[in-house]
Coordinates of C-alpha atoms in Angstrom, one line a residue:
M1 CA 86.8 -20.6 -20.0
T2 CA 88.4 -19.5 -16.8
E3 CA 91.9 -18.5 -16.8
L4 CA 94.5 -17.4 -14.2
V5 CA 95.7 -14.0 -15.3
R6 CA 98.9 -12.6 -14.1
M7 CA 99.1 -8.8 -14.0
G8 CA 102.1 -6.8 -12.9
V9 CA 101.4 -3.2 -11.8
G10 CA 104.2 -0.8 -11.7
V11 CA 104.2 3.0 -11.1
V12 CA 103.7 4.0 -14.7
N13 CA 102.5 1.0 -16.5
A14 CA 101.0 -2.3 -16.0
R15 CA 101.4 -5.5 -17.9
I16 CA 99.5 -8.7 -18.4
E17 CA 101.9 -11.8 -18.5
S18 CA 101.5 -14.0 -21.5
P19 CA 97.6 -13.4 -22.1
S20 CA 95.5 -15.6 -24.2
K21 CA 93.7 -14.2 -27.2
A22 CA 90.6 -14.0 -25.3
V23 CA 92.1 -12.2 -22.5
K24 CA 93.8 -9.8 -24.9
A25 CA 90.6 -9.0 -26.7
L26 CA 88.7 -8.3 -23.4
V27 CA 91.5 -5.9 -22.1
H28 CA 91.7 -4.3 -25.5
K29 CA 87.9 -3.7 -25.5
T30 CA 87.9 -2.6 -21.9
L31 CA 90.5 0.1 -22.6
S32 CA 89.0 1.2 -25.9
Y33 CA 87.5 4.4 -26.9
V34 CA 86.0 6.3 -29.9
V35 CA 88.5 8.4 -31.6
E36 CA 87.6 12.1 -31.8
G37 CA 86.9 12.9 -35.5
A38 CA 86.9 9.2 -36.6
E39 CA 83.7 9.8 -38.6
F40 CA 85.8 12.0 -40.9
S41 CA 88.5 9.5 -41.1
G42 CA 86.8 6.6 -43.0
A43 CA 85.7 4.8 -39.8
G44 CA 82.9 2.3 -40.5
N45 CA 84.2 1.3 -43.9
G46 CA 84.8 -2.2 -42.9
Q47 CA 88.6 -1.5 -42.3
W48 CA 88.4 0.5 -39.0
D49 CA 85.7 1.0 -36.6
G50 CA 86.8 4.3 -35.4
R51 CA 88.1 3.0 -32.0
S52 CA 91.5 2.8 -30.4
S53 CA 92.7 1.5 -27.1
F54 CA 95.0 2.1 -24.4
F55 CA 96.1 -1.5 -24.3
S56 CA 99.2 -2.5 -26.4
N57 CA 98.5 -5.8 -28.2
L58 CA 102.2 -6.1 -28.8
K59 CA 103.5 -5.3 -25.4
H60 CA 100.5 -6.3 -23.4
T61 CA 100.9 -3.1 -21.3
F62 CA 98.5 -0.3 -20.4
P63 CA 98.7 2.8 -18.1
A64 CA 98.7 1.6 -14.5
G65 CA 95.9 3.8 -13.5
F66 CA 93.6 1.4 -15.4
A67 CA 94.6 -1.6 -13.3
H68 CA 91.5 -1.5 -11.0
M69 CA 89.2 -1.4 -14.0
V70 CA 91.0 -4.1 -15.9
H71 CA 91.1 -6.3 -12.8
A72 CA 87.2 -5.8 -12.4
E73 CA 86.5 -6.7 -15.9
L74 CA 88.7 -9.9 -15.9
K75 CA 86.9 -10.9 -12.7
R76 CA 83.6 -10.2 -14.3
A77 CA 84.4 -12.4 -17.2
G78 CA 85.1 -15.3 -14.7
H79 CA 88.9 -15.1 -14.7
K80 CA 91.1 -15.4 -11.7
V81 CA 93.5 -12.5 -11.4
H82 CA 97.0 -12.5 -9.5
I83 CA 98.4 -9.0 -9.2
V84 CA 102.1 -8.4 -8.5
K85 CA 103.1 -5.0 -7.4
H86 CA 105.5 -3.4 -4.9
P87 CA 104.2 -2.4 -1.5
L88 CA 103.5 1.4 -1.1
P89 CA 106.2 3.4 0.8
E90 CA 105.1 4.1 4.3
P91 CA 103.8 7.7 5.1
L92 CA 106.2 9.6 7.1
G93 CA 103.9 12.3 8.5
P94 CA 101.4 12.1 11.5
E95 CA 98.2 10.1 11.2
N96 CA 96.1 13.3 11.9
P97 CA 98.1 16.1 10.6
I98 CA 97.0 19.7 11.4
V99 CA 97.5 22.0 8.4
D100 CA 95.4 25.1 9.4
E101 CA 93.7 26.6 12.5
F102 CA 90.4 24.6 11.9
G103 CA 92.0 21.2 12.5
N104 CA 90.2 18.0 11.7
D105 CA 87.7 17.6 14.4
D106 CA 84.6 19.0 12.6
P107 CA 82.6 15.8 11.6
R108 CA 81.2 17.5 8.6
Y109 CA 84.5 17.4 7.0
D110 CA 85.4 13.7 7.8
Y111 CA 85.6 13.0 4.1
Q112 CA 88.8 15.1 3.9
M113 CA 90.9 12.7 5.9
R114 CA 89.0 9.8 4.5
T115 CA 90.2 10.8 1.1
V116 CA 93.7 10.8 2.4
N117 CA 93.4 7.4 4.1
Q118 CA 92.1 5.9 0.8
L119 CA 95.0 7.4 -1.1
I120 CA 97.5 5.8 1.4
R121 CA 95.5 2.4 1.0
H122 CA 95.3 2.4 -2.7
G123 CA 98.1 4.6 -3.8
R124 CA 96.2 6.4 -6.4
G125 CA 92.9 7.7 -7.4
I126 CA 90.5 10.6 -8.1
A127 CA 88.8 12.6 -5.4
Q128 CA 85.5 13.9 -7.0
V129 CA 84.8 16.7 -4.5
A130 CA 82.1 19.4 -5.4
T131 CA 83.4 23.0 -5.6
G132 CA 83.5 24.4 -2.2
G133 CA 84.4 21.1 -0.5
G134 CA 87.9 22.0 0.4
K135 CA 90.0 20.3 -2.3
S136 CA 93.0 22.6 -1.3
K137 CA 92.9 21.3 2.3
I138 CA 92.6 17.7 0.9
A139 CA 95.9 18.3 -0.9
K140 CA 97.6 19.8 2.2
L141 CA 96.5 16.9 4.4
A142 CA 97.9 14.3 1.8
V143 CA 101.2 16.2 1.7
A144 CA 101.4 16.4 5.4
R145 CA 100.5 12.8 5.9
I146 CA 102.7 11.2 3.3
R147 CA 105.6 13.8 3.8
R148 CA 107.5 12.9 0.8
P149 CA 108.7 14.8 -2.3
T150 CA 105.7 16.2 -3.8
L151 CA 104.6 17.7 -7.1
F152 CA 101.4 19.7 -7.3
L153 CA 100.2 20.2 -10.9
T154 CA 97.8 22.8 -12.3
T155 CA 97.4 24.4 -15.8
R156 CA 96.7 27.9 -14.2
G157 CA 99.3 30.3 -12.9
V158 CA 96.8 31.8 -10.3
L159 CA 96.2 28.2 -8.9
M160 CA 99.9 27.6 -8.6
H161 CA 100.6 30.8 -6.6
Q162 CA 97.6 30.3 -4.4
M163 CA 98.5 26.7 -3.4
A164 CA 102.1 27.8 -3.0
D165 CA 100.9 30.3 -0.4
G166 CA 98.6 27.8 1.2
F167 CA 101.6 25.2 1.5
R168 CA 103.8 27.8 3.0
D169 CA 101.2 28.8 5.5
A170 CA 101.0 25.2 6.5
G171 CA 104.8 25.2 7.3
F172 CA 106.0 23.4 4.0
T173 CA 109.1 24.4 2.0
V174 CA 107.7 25.3 -1.4
G175 CA 109.3 25.5 -4.8
L176 CA 107.7 27.1 -8.0
I177 CA 107.8 25.8 -11.5
G178 CA 106.1 28.0 -14.0
D179 CA 105.1 31.7 -14.7
G180 CA 108.8 32.3 -15.4
E181 CA 110.0 30.4 -12.2
W182 CA 112.3 27.3 -12.0
S183 CA 113.0 27.0 -8.2
P184 CA 112.4 23.3 -7.3
V185 CA 113.1 22.0 -3.8
R186 CA 112.9 18.7 -2.0
G187 CA 109.7 19.5 -0.4
V188 CA 106.6 20.6 -2.1
N189 CA 106.8 21.9 -5.7
C190 CA 103.9 23.7 -7.3
A191 CA 104.2 23.6 -11.0
M192 CA 102.3 24.5 -14.2
V193 CA 101.8 21.6 -16.7
Q194 CA 102.6 23.8 -19.5
T195 CA 105.9 24.7 -18.2
L196 CA 106.8 21.2 -17.6
V197 CA 105.8 20.0 -21.0
A198 CA 107.8 22.7 -22.6
R199 CA 110.9 21.7 -20.7
L200 CA 110.4 18.1 -21.6
E201 CA 110.1 18.7 -25.4
E202 CA 112.5 16.5 -27.4
T203 CA 114.6 18.3 -29.9
D204 CA 117.4 18.3 -32.3
V205 CA 119.4 20.7 -34.6
A206 CA 117.0 20.1 -37.5
K207 CA 113.9 20.8 -35.4
E208 CA 115.4 24.1 -33.9
L209 CA 116.5 25.2 -37.5
L210 CA 113.1 24.6 -38.6
K211 CA 111.6 26.7 -35.7
A212 CA 114.0 29.5 -36.5
V213 CA 112.9 29.6 -40.1
E214 CA 109.3 29.7 -39.1
R215 CA 109.9 32.5 -36.5
R216 CA 111.6 34.6 -38.8
A217 CA 108.8 34.0 -41.6
A218 CA 106.3 34.9 -38.9
A219 CA 108.1 38.1 -37.8
E220 CA 108.4 39.3 -41.4
E221 CA 104.7 38.7 -42.0
R222 CA 103.7 40.7 -39.0
A223 CA 106.1 43.5 -40.0
K224 CA 104.3 43.6 -43.5
N225 CA 100.8 43.5 -42.1
A226 CA 101.8 46.3 -39.6
L227 CA 103.2 48.3 -42.4
K228 CA 100.1 47.7 -44.6
A229 CA 97.8 48.8 -41.8
K230 CA 99.9 52.0 -41.1
M231 CA 99.9 53.0 -44.8
K232 CA 96.1 52.5 -45.1
R233 CA 95.6 54.6 -42.0
E234 CA 97.6 57.3 -43.6
K235 CA 95.5 56.8 -46.8
A236 CA 98.6 56.1 -49.0
K237 CA 98.0 55.1 -52.5
N238 CA 98.7 51.6 -53.7
A239 CA 102.0 52.7 -55.4
E240 CA 103.2 54.2 -52.2
I241 CA 102.2 51.1 -50.3
Y242 CA 104.2 48.8 -52.8
R243 CA 107.3 51.0 -52.6
A244 CA 107.1 50.9 -48.8
L245 CA 106.7 47.1 -48.9
D246 CA 109.6 46.7 -51.2
A247 CA 111.8 48.9 -49.0
L248 CA 110.8 46.8 -46.0
G249 CA 111.7 43.6 -47.8
A250 CA 115.0 44.9 -48.6
Q251 CA 115.6 45.8 -45.0
Q252 CA 114.5 42.3 -43.9
E253 CA 116.8 40.7 -46.6
A254 CA 119.7 42.7 -45.3
A255 CA 119.1 41.8 -41.7
R256 CA 118.6 38.1 -42.3
P257 CA 121.2 36.0 -40.6
S258 CA 123.3 33.8 -42.8
D259 CA 122.8 29.9 -43.0
E260 CA 125.8 29.5 -41.0
Q261 CA 124.5 31.9 -38.4
M262 CA 121.2 30.3 -38.2
A263 CA 122.8 26.7 -38.0
K264 CA 125.0 27.8 -35.1
E265 CA 122.1 29.2 -33.2
A266 CA 120.0 26.2 -33.8
Q267 CA 122.6 24.1 -32.4
S268 CA 123.0 26.2 -29.4
R269 CA 119.2 26.1 -28.8
A270 CA 119.1 22.4 -29.3
V271 CA 121.9 21.8 -26.7
T272 CA 120.3 24.0 -24.2
Q273 CA 116.8 22.4 -24.7
M274 CA 118.4 18.8 -24.2
A275 CA 120.0 19.9 -21.0
T276 CA 116.9 21.5 -19.9
R277 CA 115.0 18.3 -20.6
A278 CA 117.5 16.1 -18.8
R279 CA 117.3 18.3 -15.7
T280 CA 113.6 18.3 -15.7
I281 CA 113.5 14.5 -16.0
K282 CA 116.0 14.1 -13.2
F283 CA 113.8 16.3 -11.0
L284 CA 110.6 14.3 -11.9
E285 CA 112.3 11.0 -10.9
L286 CA 112.7 12.3 -7.3
I287 CA 108.8 13.0 -6.9
E288 CA 107.1 10.3 -4.8
L289 CA 103.6 12.2 -4.5
V290 CA 101.8 13.8 -7.4
I291 CA 98.6 15.9 -6.9
G292 CA 96.7 17.2 -9.8
E293 CA 94.3 20.2 -9.0
E294 CA 91.4 20.8 -11.3
A295 CA 92.3 17.7 -13.0
H296 CA 89.4 17.5 -15.1
E297 CA 91.4 19.9 -17.5
V298 CA 93.7 17.0 -18.4
G299 CA 93.7 17.1 -22.2
G300 CA 95.9 15.8 -24.9
T301 CA 98.9 13.9 -23.7
S302 CA 100.4 16.7 -21.4
Y303 CA 99.8 15.0 -18.2
N304 CA 100.7 11.6 -19.4
E305 CA 104.1 13.1 -20.7
I306 CA 104.8 14.4 -17.3
M307 CA 103.6 11.5 -15.3
R308 CA 105.6 8.9 -17.2
H309 CA 108.7 10.5 -15.9
C310 CA 107.5 10.3 -12.2
T311 CA 108.8 6.8 -11.9
K312 CA 108.9 6.9 -8.0
A313 CA 105.4 8.6 -7.7
R314 CA 103.6 5.6 -6.2
Y315 CA 101.1 8.2 -4.7
R316 CA 99.0 9.9 -7.2
L317 CA 95.9 12.0 -6.3
A318 CA 93.6 13.8 -8.7
L319 CA 91.3 16.6 -7.2
T320 CA 88.4 17.7 -9.4
A321 CA 84.7 18.4 -9.1
T322 CA 83.9 17.3 -12.5
P323 CA 86.0 14.3 -13.8
F324 CA 85.2 12.6 -17.2
M325 CA 83.4 15.7 -18.7
R326 CA 85.8 16.5 -21.5
A327 CA 84.3 16.2 -24.9
D328 CA 87.1 13.7 -26.1
A329 CA 86.7 10.3 -24.7
A330 CA 90.5 9.7 -24.9
D331 CA 91.1 12.7 -22.6
N332 CA 88.7 11.4 -20.1
M333 CA 90.4 8.0 -20.1
R334 CA 93.7 9.6 -19.7
L335 CA 92.7 11.1 -16.4
M336 CA 92.1 7.7 -15.1
G337 CA 95.1 6.2 -16.8
A338 CA 97.3 8.7 -15.1
F339 CA 95.8 8.8 -11.6
G340 CA 93.5 5.8 -11.3
P341 CA 89.8 5.2 -10.4
I342 CA 87.6 7.4 -8.2
L343 CA 88.3 7.0 -4.6
I344 CA 85.6 9.3 -3.1
Q345 CA 82.7 11.2 -4.3
V346 CA 81.4 14.2 -2.4
T347 CA 78.3 15.9 -4.0
E348 CA 76.8 19.3 -3.9
K349 CA 73.9 18.1 -2.1
E350 CA 75.9 16.3 0.5
L351 CA 77.8 19.6 1.3
I352 CA 74.5 21.7 1.3
D353 CA 72.8 19.3 3.7
K354 CA 75.9 19.4 6.0
G355 CA 75.8 23.2 5.9
I356 CA 79.2 23.4 4.3
L357 CA 77.8 25.1 1.3
A358 CA 75.1 27.7 1.2
K359 CA 71.6 26.7 -0.1
P360 CA 71.3 28.3 -3.6
F361 CA 68.1 29.6 -5.0
F362 CA 68.1 29.9 -8.9
R363 CA 66.3 32.6 -10.8
F364 CA 66.2 32.3 -14.6
V365 CA 65.8 35.8 -16.2
E366 CA 64.8 36.0 -19.7
T367 CA 65.2 39.3 -21.7
R368 CA 64.2 40.1 -25.2
D369 CA 65.5 42.8 -27.6
T370 CA 63.5 42.3 -30.9
K371 CA 65.2 45.4 -32.3
K372 CA 68.5 43.7 -32.7
L373 CA 68.1 40.1 -32.0
F374 CA 66.4 37.5 -34.1
K375 CA 65.9 33.8 -34.1
T376 CA 68.2 33.3 -36.9
T377 CA 71.0 35.8 -36.0
D378 CA 74.3 34.2 -36.2
F379 CA 76.0 33.5 -32.8
Q380 CA 78.6 36.3 -32.8
R381 CA 76.2 39.0 -33.6
A382 CA 73.6 37.5 -31.3
Y383 CA 76.1 37.3 -28.4
K384 CA 77.1 40.9 -28.7
A385 CA 73.4 42.0 -29.1
G386 CA 71.9 39.7 -26.5
Y387 CA 74.6 40.0 -23.8
V388 CA 77.2 42.8 -24.4
E389 CA 74.7 45.5 -25.6
N390 CA 71.3 44.3 -24.1
E391 CA 70.2 47.3 -22.1
V392 CA 67.2 45.5 -20.9
M393 CA 69.5 42.8 -19.5
H394 CA 71.8 45.3 -18.0
A395 CA 68.9 47.1 -16.2
E396 CA 67.8 44.0 -14.6
I397 CA 71.5 43.1 -13.5
I398 CA 71.8 46.6 -12.0
R399 CA 68.3 46.3 -10.3
E400 CA 69.2 43.1 -8.5
A401 CA 72.6 44.4 -7.6
K402 CA 71.3 47.4 -5.9
I403 CA 68.7 45.3 -3.8
A404 CA 71.6 43.0 -2.8
A405 CA 73.9 46.1 -2.0
S406 CA 71.1 47.6 0.2
L407 CA 70.8 44.5 2.2
G408 CA 74.7 44.3 2.8
Q409 CA 75.1 41.4 0.4
P410 CA 78.2 41.2 -1.8
V411 CA 77.5 40.8 -5.5
M412 CA 79.7 38.8 -8.1
T413 CA 78.7 39.5 -11.7
L414 CA 80.3 37.0 -14.0
I415 CA 80.8 37.7 -17.8
Q416 CA 82.8 36.5 -20.6
R417 CA 83.8 39.5 -22.7
T418 CA 85.8 42.3 -21.5
A419 CA 83.8 44.9 -23.4
H420 CA 80.6 43.5 -21.6
G421 CA 82.4 44.0 -18.2
E422 CA 83.4 47.6 -19.0
I423 CA 79.9 48.5 -20.1
L424 CA 78.4 47.1 -16.9
A425 CA 81.1 48.7 -14.7
T426 CA 80.3 52.1 -16.1
K427 CA 76.5 51.7 -15.8
M428 CA 76.8 50.3 -12.2
A429 CA 78.9 53.1 -11.1
A430 CA 76.5 55.6 -12.5
A431 CA 73.7 53.9 -10.6
G432 CA 75.6 54.6 -7.4
L433 CA 77.2 51.1 -6.9
R434 CA 80.7 50.7 -5.8
V435 CA 82.2 48.4 -8.4
E436 CA 85.5 46.7 -9.5
F437 CA 86.0 44.9 -12.7
L438 CA 88.7 42.0 -13.0
K439 CA 89.7 40.8 -16.4
G440 CA 92.1 38.3 -17.7
E441 CA 95.3 40.6 -17.8
D442 CA 94.9 41.6 -14.0
N443 CA 97.7 40.1 -12.1
Q444 CA 97.7 38.1 -8.9
K445 CA 98.0 41.2 -6.7
A446 CA 95.0 42.9 -8.3
R447 CA 92.9 39.9 -7.8
K448 CA 93.6 39.6 -4.1
R449 CA 93.1 43.3 -3.7
A450 CA 89.6 43.3 -5.3
L451 CA 88.5 40.1 -3.4
A452 CA 89.8 41.7 -0.2
Q453 CA 87.7 44.7 -0.9
L454 CA 84.6 42.7 -1.6
K455 CA 85.3 40.8 1.7
A456 CA 85.7 44.0 3.7
G457 CA 82.5 45.6 2.2
A458 CA 84.6 48.3 0.4
I459 CA 82.8 47.6 -2.9
D460 CA 79.3 46.3 -3.6
V461 CA 79.9 44.5 -6.8
L462 CA 82.8 42.6 -8.3
I463 CA 82.5 42.0 -12.0
G464 CA 84.9 39.3 -13.3
T465 CA 85.5 37.2 -16.6
T466 CA 86.7 33.7 -16.4
I467 CA 89.5 34.8 -14.4
L468 CA 87.1 34.1 -11.4
D469 CA 86.1 30.6 -12.4
V470 CA 88.9 28.9 -10.5
G471 CA 91.9 29.5 -8.2
V472 CA 90.7 32.4 -6.2
D473 CA 89.8 32.6 -2.5
V474 CA 86.3 33.9 -2.9
P475 CA 84.8 35.5 0.1
A476 CA 81.0 34.8 0.8
V477 CA 78.7 36.4 -1.6
G478 CA 75.0 37.1 -1.5
I479 CA 74.3 36.8 -5.2
V480 CA 76.1 35.4 -8.3
Q481 CA 74.9 36.9 -11.5
L482 CA 75.5 34.6 -14.4
A483 CA 75.6 37.3 -17.1
G484 CA 77.9 35.7 -19.6
G485 CA 75.8 32.8 -21.2
G486 CA 77.5 29.8 -22.4
K487 CA 76.8 26.2 -22.1
A488 CA 79.9 24.4 -20.8
E489 CA 79.0 22.3 -17.7
V490 CA 82.3 22.6 -15.9
A491 CA 82.4 26.3 -16.1
L492 CA 78.7 26.7 -15.0
R493 CA 79.3 24.5 -11.8
Q494 CA 82.5 26.5 -11.1
R495 CA 80.9 29.8 -11.4
I496 CA 77.8 28.6 -9.2
G497 CA 80.4 27.4 -6.6
R498 CA 81.7 31.0 -6.5
G499 CA 78.7 32.0 -4.4
L500 CA 78.1 28.8 -2.3
R501 CA 80.7 29.4 0.4
A502 CA 78.9 29.1 3.8
K503 CA 77.5 32.3 5.3
K504 CA 78.8 33.1 9.0
G505 CA 76.0 35.4 9.7
G506 CA 72.4 35.2 8.7
P507 CA 70.8 32.5 6.7
N508 CA 73.2 30.2 5.1
I509 CA 71.7 30.9 1.5
C510 CA 72.8 32.2 -1.8
F511 CA 71.0 33.7 -4.8
V512 CA 72.0 32.8 -8.2
S513 CA 70.6 34.6 -11.3
D514 CA 70.9 33.2 -14.8
Y515 CA 70.4 35.7 -17.6
S516 CA 69.5 34.6 -21.1
A517 CA 68.6 36.5 -24.3
H518 CA 65.6 35.5 -26.6
P519 CA 64.5 34.7 -29.1
N520 CA 67.8 33.8 -30.8
A521 CA 68.1 29.9 -31.3
H522 CA 71.8 29.8 -30.3
L523 CA 71.4 31.7 -27.1
A524 CA 68.2 30.1 -26.1
G525 CA 69.7 26.7 -26.7
H526 CA 72.6 27.5 -24.4
A527 CA 70.1 28.8 -21.7
R528 CA 68.2 25.5 -22.0
E529 CA 71.4 23.4 -21.5
R530 CA 72.4 25.5 -18.4
R531 CA 68.9 25.1 -16.9
S532 CA 69.2 21.3 -17.7
I533 CA 72.4 20.9 -15.8
I534 CA 71.0 22.8 -12.6
E535 CA 67.7 20.7 -12.9
S536 CA 69.8 17.4 -13.0
T537 CA 71.8 18.3 -9.8
P538 CA 70.5 17.3 -6.4
G539 CA 71.0 20.1 -4.0
F540 CA 70.4 22.6 -6.9
V541 CA 67.1 21.6 -8.5
E542 CA 65.2 22.2 -5.1
G543 CA 66.1 25.9 -5.3
I544 CA 64.7 26.6 -8.7
L545 CA 62.3 29.4 -8.4
K546 CA 59.1 29.5 -10.3
P547 CA 59.0 31.6 -13.7
G548 CA 58.6 35.3 -13.0
S549 CA 59.4 34.9 -9.2
Q550 CA 61.8 37.2 -7.5
H551 CA 64.5 36.1 -5.2
P552 CA 63.3 35.7 -1.6
W553 CA 65.0 38.8 -0.5
H554 CA 62.8 39.0 2.7
M555 CA 65.0 36.1 4.2
L556 CA 67.8 38.6 4.1
S557 CA 65.8 41.5 5.0
A558 CA 64.6 39.7 8.2
S559 CA 68.0 38.7 9.3
K560 CA 69.3 42.2 8.8
L561 CA 66.5 43.7 10.9
A562 CA 67.2 41.0 13.5
A563 CA 70.9 42.1 13.6

């Protein structure tokens, strides 16, 4: 039966006014999802089907980002829907803002301002733009066009600092929240999700007292373990170890604060955290535009906890190449609940066809080491033998790197483990290659220096762990060597994207080599999954080389000779 459904849409939540049972059931189903781990919690026993929903049957509310989807489902069911919501605030910036020296006149990049215009029209949504499509510029254009207090959210410190630099270069006043910084401003604030969540934590004296007890217990356990390790290194006998532990226990007992001291400290911490939470909420209530970069990393309730306090943020934009790819269905739905539906999609193929991205060629390199690697070897040992210590693979990686270097093509070798990078760096240097290795503990300054060296031709190869996956301004490279295995689709696309920046001189192409170790079942399975992702991606699949083929180096040789 057709009904008139009234739906009020606010900044944080939406509400259905006095819905019928049929409407409630439809909205509940539309916003339902399978709870992760439900199969281990008695789902399917006749009492619970393993599903939950973002719709509150009691309050008739749901996150406002789902309003578009709920509206569409209600109309599809034959209902008439009347939506009530406040008009969006007028943008205060120019219609065609200039945020860098390139301007907005290149028709290949028309989707960037189109995204901003869609945001102004709808107020919220997800921009699904493939890696290399200029998501950072879209963010700057949105800020310049809307020109209202802004919060730029990321989960990575390197992205926070990089975007802060970009906003400053575009002429904005920038505040930092994260990485030890709390310097909010009325302009653009670049913030880490983890920092804001920590500042928003609710607490009281009892919670702080429990934390203090847990911290003390953990510290005492670490001290005991360290003492045991030291005594064993010194080959002490059991009696000596026990005497040393007894002495340590006595020292710890003497140094323990009294119950009164702990209660006083807990009260002080609770008061401090409550004040911090209040200041943070007051700051978030001033925000009118929220931008989530690499928003596919939304997980748990972190984003929702922040976004629910952004009660004036009628403009919300998520930027990601890979939305809705998390394993947990609830996490995927939270992204839409926080930011809304997809506003625009820009694929790898579109960017390649426009020449914005280089055309990739994919070579799949299978290596075998039957001395150490077997089909049934467990994953940890297989990975160590198949990647970290695989001399056959290392030789092939170095061979390709030397060819690329001889043609003046920068090389990026991406691995997972520090030990693997150190081995490759040593072997490459011994082979005459100029190489730098970036790892997780390297700071922003070290990253910038290494990338500048690669861009200037001062080094031939940059080896990197996952530190290079996102948030770095990577210069154009000739070949990306995927030497770390794995099967995660998001990480794979990011890593391939490191090499797709358009080439200014010579053919606009990039070589990607994916190295795999056989015959181990775990590693071979991961390799099949990576290949399947590439085969299913328009713009990538066309560049897959035949088995046993080499990269078309002649295309680069010809351009070098012509130069």
